Coordinates of N, CA and C in Angstrom, one line a residue:
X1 N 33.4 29.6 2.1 CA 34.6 29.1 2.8 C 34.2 28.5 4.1
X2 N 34.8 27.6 4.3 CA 34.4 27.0 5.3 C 35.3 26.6 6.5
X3 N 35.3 26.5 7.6 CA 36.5 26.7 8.7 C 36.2 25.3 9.6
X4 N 37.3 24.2 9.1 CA 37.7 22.9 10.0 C 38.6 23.1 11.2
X5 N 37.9 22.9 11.7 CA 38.5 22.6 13.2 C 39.5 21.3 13.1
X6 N 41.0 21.5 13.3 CA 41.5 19.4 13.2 C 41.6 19.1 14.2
X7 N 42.0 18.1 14.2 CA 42.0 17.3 15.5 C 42.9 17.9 16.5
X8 N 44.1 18.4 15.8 CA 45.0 18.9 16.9 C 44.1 20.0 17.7
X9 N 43.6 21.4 16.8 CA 43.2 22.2 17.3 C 41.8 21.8 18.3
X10 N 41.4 20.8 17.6 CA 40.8 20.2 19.0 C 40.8 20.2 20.3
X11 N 41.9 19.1 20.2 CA 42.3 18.4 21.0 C 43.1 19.7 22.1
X12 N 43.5 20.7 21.6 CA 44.2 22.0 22.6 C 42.9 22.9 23.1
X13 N 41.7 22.7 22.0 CA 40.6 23.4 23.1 C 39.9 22.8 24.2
X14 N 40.5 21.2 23.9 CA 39.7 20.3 25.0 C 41.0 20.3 26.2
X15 N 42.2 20.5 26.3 CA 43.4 20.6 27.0 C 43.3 22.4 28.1
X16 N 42.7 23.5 27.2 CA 42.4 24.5 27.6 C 41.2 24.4 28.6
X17 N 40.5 23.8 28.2 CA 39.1 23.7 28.2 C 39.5 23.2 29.8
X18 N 39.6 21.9 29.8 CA 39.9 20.9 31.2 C 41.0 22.1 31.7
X19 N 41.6 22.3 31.8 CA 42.3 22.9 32.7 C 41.3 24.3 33.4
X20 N 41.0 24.8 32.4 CA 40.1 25.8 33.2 C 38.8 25.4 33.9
X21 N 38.0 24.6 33.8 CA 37.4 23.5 34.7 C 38.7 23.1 36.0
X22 N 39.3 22.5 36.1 CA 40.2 22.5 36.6 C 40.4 23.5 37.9
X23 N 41.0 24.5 37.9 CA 41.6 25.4 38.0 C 39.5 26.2 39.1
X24 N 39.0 26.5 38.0 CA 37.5 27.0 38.5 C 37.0 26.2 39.6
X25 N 37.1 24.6 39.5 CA 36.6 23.4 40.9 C 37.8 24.3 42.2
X26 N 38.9 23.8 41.6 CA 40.0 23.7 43.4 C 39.4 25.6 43.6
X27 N 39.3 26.4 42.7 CA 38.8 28.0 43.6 C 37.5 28.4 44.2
X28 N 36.3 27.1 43.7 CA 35.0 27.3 44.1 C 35.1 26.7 45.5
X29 N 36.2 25.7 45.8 CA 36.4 24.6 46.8 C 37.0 25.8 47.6
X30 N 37.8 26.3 47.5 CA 38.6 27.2 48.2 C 39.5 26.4 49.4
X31 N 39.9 27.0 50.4 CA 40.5 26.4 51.3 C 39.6 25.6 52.7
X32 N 39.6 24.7 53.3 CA 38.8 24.3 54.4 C 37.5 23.9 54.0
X33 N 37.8 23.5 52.5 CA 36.5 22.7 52.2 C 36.0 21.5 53.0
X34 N 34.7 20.8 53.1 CA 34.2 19.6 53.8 C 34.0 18.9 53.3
X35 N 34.1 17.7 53.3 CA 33.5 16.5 52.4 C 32.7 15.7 53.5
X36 N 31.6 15.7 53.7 CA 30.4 15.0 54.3 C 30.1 13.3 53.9
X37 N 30.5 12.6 54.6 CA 29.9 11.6 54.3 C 28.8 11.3 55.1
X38 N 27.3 10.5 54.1 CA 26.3 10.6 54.5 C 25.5 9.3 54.2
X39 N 24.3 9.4 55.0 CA 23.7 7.8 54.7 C 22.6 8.2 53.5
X40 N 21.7 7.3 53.3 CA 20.3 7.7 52.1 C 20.8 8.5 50.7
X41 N 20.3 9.1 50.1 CA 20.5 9.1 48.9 C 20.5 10.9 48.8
X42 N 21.5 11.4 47.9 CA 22.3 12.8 47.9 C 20.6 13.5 47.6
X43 N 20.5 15.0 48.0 CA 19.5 16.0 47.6 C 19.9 16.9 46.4
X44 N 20.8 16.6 46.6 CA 21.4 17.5 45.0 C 21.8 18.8 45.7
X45 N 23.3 19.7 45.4 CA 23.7 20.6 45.7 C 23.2 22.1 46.4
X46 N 21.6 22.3 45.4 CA 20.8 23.1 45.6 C 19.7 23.0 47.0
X47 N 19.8 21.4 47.4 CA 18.9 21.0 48.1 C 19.4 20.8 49.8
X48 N 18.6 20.6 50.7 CA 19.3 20.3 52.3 C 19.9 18.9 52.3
X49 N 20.8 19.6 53.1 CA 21.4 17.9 52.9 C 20.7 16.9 53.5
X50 N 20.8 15.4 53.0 CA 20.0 14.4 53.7 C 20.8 13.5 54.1
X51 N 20.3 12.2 54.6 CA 20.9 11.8 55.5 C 21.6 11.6 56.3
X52 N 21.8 10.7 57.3 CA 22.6 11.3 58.6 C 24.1 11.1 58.4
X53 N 24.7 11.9 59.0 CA 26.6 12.6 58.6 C 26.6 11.4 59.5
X54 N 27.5 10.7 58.9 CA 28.6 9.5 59.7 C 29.8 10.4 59.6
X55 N 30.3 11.1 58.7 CA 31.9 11.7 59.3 C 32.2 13.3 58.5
X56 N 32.9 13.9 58.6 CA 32.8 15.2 58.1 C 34.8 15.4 57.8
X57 N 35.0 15.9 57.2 CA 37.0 15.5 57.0 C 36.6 17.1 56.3
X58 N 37.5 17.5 56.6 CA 37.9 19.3 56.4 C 39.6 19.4 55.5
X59 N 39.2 19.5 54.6 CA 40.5 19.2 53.1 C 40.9 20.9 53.0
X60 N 42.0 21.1 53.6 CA 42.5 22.3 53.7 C 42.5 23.1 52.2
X61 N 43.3 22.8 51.5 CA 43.6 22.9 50.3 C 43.3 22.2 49.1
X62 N 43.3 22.8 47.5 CA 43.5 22.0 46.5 C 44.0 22.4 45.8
X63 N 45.0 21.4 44.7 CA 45.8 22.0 44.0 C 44.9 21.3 42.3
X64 N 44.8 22.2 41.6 CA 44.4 21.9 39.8 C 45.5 21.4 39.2
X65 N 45.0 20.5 38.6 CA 45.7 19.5 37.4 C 46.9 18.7 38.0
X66 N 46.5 18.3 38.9 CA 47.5 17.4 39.5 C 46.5 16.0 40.3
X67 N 47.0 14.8 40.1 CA 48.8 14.5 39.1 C 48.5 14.9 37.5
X68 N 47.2 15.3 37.0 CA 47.0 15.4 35.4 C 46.0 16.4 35.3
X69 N 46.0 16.7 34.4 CA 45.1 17.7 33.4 C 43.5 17.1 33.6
X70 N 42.5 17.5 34.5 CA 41.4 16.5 34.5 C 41.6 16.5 36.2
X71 N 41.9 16.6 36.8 CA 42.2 16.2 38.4 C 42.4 17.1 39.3
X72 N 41.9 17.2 40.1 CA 42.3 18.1 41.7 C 42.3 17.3 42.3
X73 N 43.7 18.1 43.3 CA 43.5 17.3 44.3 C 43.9 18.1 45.9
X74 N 43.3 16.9 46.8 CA 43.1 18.1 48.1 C 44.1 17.5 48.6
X75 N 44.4 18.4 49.9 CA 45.7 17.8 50.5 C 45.1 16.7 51.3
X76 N 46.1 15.9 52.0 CA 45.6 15.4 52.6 C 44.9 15.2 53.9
X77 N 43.9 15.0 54.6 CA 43.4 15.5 56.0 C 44.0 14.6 56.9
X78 N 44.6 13.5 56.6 CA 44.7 12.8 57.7 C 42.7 11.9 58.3
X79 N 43.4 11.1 59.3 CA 42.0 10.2 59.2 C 41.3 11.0 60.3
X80 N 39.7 10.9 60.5 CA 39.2 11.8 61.4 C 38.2 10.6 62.3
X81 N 37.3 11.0 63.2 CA 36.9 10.1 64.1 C 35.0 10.3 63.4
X82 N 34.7 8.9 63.4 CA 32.9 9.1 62.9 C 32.1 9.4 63.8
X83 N 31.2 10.6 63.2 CA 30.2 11.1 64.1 C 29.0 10.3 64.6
X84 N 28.7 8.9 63.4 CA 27.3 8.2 63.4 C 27.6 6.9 63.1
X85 N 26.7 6.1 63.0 CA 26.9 4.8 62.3 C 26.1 4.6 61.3
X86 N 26.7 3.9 60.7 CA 25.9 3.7 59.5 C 26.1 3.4 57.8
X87 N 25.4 3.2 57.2 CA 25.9 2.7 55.7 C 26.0 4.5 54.5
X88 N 27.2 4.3 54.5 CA 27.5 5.2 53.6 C 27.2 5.0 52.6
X89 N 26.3 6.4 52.0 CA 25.8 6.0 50.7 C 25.9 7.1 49.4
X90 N 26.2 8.2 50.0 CA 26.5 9.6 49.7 C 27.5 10.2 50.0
X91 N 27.9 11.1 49.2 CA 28.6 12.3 50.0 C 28.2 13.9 49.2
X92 N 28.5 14.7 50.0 CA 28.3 15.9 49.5 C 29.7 17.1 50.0
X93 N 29.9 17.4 49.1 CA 31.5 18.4 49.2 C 31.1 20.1 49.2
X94 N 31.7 20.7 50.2 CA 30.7 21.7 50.2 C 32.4 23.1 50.7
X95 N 32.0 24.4 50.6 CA 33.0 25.2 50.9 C 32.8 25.2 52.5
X96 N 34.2 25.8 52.9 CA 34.0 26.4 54.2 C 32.5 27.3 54.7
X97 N 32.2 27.5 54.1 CA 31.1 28.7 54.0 C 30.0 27.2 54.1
X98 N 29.9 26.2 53.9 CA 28.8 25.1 54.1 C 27.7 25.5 52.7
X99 N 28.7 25.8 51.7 CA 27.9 26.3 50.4 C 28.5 25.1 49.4
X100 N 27.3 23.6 49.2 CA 27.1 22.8 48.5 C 27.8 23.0 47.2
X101 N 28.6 22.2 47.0 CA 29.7 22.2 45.4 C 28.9 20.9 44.8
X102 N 29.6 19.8 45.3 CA 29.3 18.5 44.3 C 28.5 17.5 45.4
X103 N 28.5 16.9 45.0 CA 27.5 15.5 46.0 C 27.6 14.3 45.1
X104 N 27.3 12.9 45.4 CA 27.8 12.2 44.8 C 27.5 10.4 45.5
X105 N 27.3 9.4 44.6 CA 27.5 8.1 45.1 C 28.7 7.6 46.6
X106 N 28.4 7.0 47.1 CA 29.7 6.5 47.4 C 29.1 4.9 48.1
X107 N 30.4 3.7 47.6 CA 30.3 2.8 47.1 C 32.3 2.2 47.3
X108 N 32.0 0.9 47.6 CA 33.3 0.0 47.3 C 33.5 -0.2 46.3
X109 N 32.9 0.1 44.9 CA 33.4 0.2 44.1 C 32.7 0.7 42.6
X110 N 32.6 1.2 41.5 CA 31.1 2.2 40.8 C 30.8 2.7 41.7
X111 N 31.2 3.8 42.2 CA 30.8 5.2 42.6 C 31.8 6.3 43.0
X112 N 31.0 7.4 43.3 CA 31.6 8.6 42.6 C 32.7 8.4 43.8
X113 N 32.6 8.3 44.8 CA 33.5 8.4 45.9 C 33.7 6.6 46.6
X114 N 34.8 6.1 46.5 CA 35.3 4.8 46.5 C 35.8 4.7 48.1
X115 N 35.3 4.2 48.9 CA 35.7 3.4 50.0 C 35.9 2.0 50.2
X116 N 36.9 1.6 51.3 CA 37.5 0.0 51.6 C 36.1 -0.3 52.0
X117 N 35.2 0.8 52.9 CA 34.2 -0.5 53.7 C 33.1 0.7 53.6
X118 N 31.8 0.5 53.3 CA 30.9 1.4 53.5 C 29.9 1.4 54.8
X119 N 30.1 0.5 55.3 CA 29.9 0.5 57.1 C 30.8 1.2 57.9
X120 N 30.6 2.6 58.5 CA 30.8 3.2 59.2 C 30.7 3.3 60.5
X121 N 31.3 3.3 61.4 CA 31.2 2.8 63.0 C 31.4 4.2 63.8
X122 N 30.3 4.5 64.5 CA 30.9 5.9 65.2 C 32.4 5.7 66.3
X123 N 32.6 6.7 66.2 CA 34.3 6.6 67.1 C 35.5 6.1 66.4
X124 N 34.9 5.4 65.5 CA 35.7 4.4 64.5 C 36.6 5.6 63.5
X125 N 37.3 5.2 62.7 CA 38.2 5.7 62.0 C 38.1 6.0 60.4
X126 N 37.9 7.0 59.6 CA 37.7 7.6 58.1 C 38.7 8.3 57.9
X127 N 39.3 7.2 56.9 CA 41.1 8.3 56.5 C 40.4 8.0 54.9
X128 N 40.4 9.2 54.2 CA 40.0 9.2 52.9 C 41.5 9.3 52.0
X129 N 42.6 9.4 52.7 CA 43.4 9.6 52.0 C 44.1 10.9 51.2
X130 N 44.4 11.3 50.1 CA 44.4 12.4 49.8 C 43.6 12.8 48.6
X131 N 42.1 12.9 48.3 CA 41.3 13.1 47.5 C 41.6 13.4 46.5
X132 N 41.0 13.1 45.2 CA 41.5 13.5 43.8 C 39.8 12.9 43.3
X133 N 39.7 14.5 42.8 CA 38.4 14.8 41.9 C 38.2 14.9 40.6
X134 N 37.9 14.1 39.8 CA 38.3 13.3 38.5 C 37.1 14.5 37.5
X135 N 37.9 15.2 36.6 CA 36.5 15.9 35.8 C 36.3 15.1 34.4
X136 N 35.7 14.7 34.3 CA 35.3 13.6 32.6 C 35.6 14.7 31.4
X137 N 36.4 14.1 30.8 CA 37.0 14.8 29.3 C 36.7 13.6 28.1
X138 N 35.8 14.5 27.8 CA 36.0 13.8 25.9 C 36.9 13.5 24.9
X139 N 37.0 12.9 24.4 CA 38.2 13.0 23.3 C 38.1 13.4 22.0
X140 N 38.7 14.2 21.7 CA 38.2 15.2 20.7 C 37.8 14.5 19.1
X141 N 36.8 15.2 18.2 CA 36.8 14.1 17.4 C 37.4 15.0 15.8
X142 N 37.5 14.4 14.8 CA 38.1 15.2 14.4 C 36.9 15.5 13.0

């Protein structure tokens, strides 16, 4: 005997599935998370951070599956003042605790984290807006 999975039932373990991804990101983030923006190229989570911090934005909160199933999102920080100058080329998202989560491209456009200008001016102004952290979902096959 043999046991098919359909598509529906799929498609509800891929709906379970992303939500608890979901749900596990906004609690590892916890409250007073950082999002670093940085110059040179990311070290990877496990590694020190590199390049030099142009701006640092402290994202109080996040809420799971919002606006969708696949999404967190942080509140908003409001814009903050830059520490450096420089060509943004990374970022790294880390807990209050300064314990590395994600890291990532960033780019005006193809990349993980999207800004209007990747030239950074110290004193100058970084309003990220109100973040939303996109988790990639498959589409179930049947």
């Amino acid at each position: 005997m043999a046991i098919v999975i359909t598509t529906a039932v799929a498609a509800a373990f891929d709906t379970a599935a992303t939500a608890a991804v979901d749900d596990s990101l906004a609690t590892s983030l916890g409250t007073n998370a950082v999002l670093q923006i940085r110059t040179g190229a990311a070290a990877g989570p496990g590694g020190a951070a590199g390049g030099t911090l142009l701006a640092s934005v402290t994202i109080a909160s996040w809420t799971a599956a919002t606006p969708a199933p696949g999404q967190v999102t942080g509140a908003d920080p409001g814009a903050v003042t830059a520490s450096a100058s420089g060509t943004a080329a990374h970022f790294r998202l880390q807990t209050s605790g300064a314990v590395a989560v994600l890291e990532g491209s960033v780019g005006t456009a193809a990349a993980d984290l999207i800004l209007d200008n990747t030239a950074i001016v110290s004193g100058g102004s970084v309003d990220l807006g109100a973040p939303v952290l996109t988790v990639p979902v498959t589409a179930p096959t049947a």
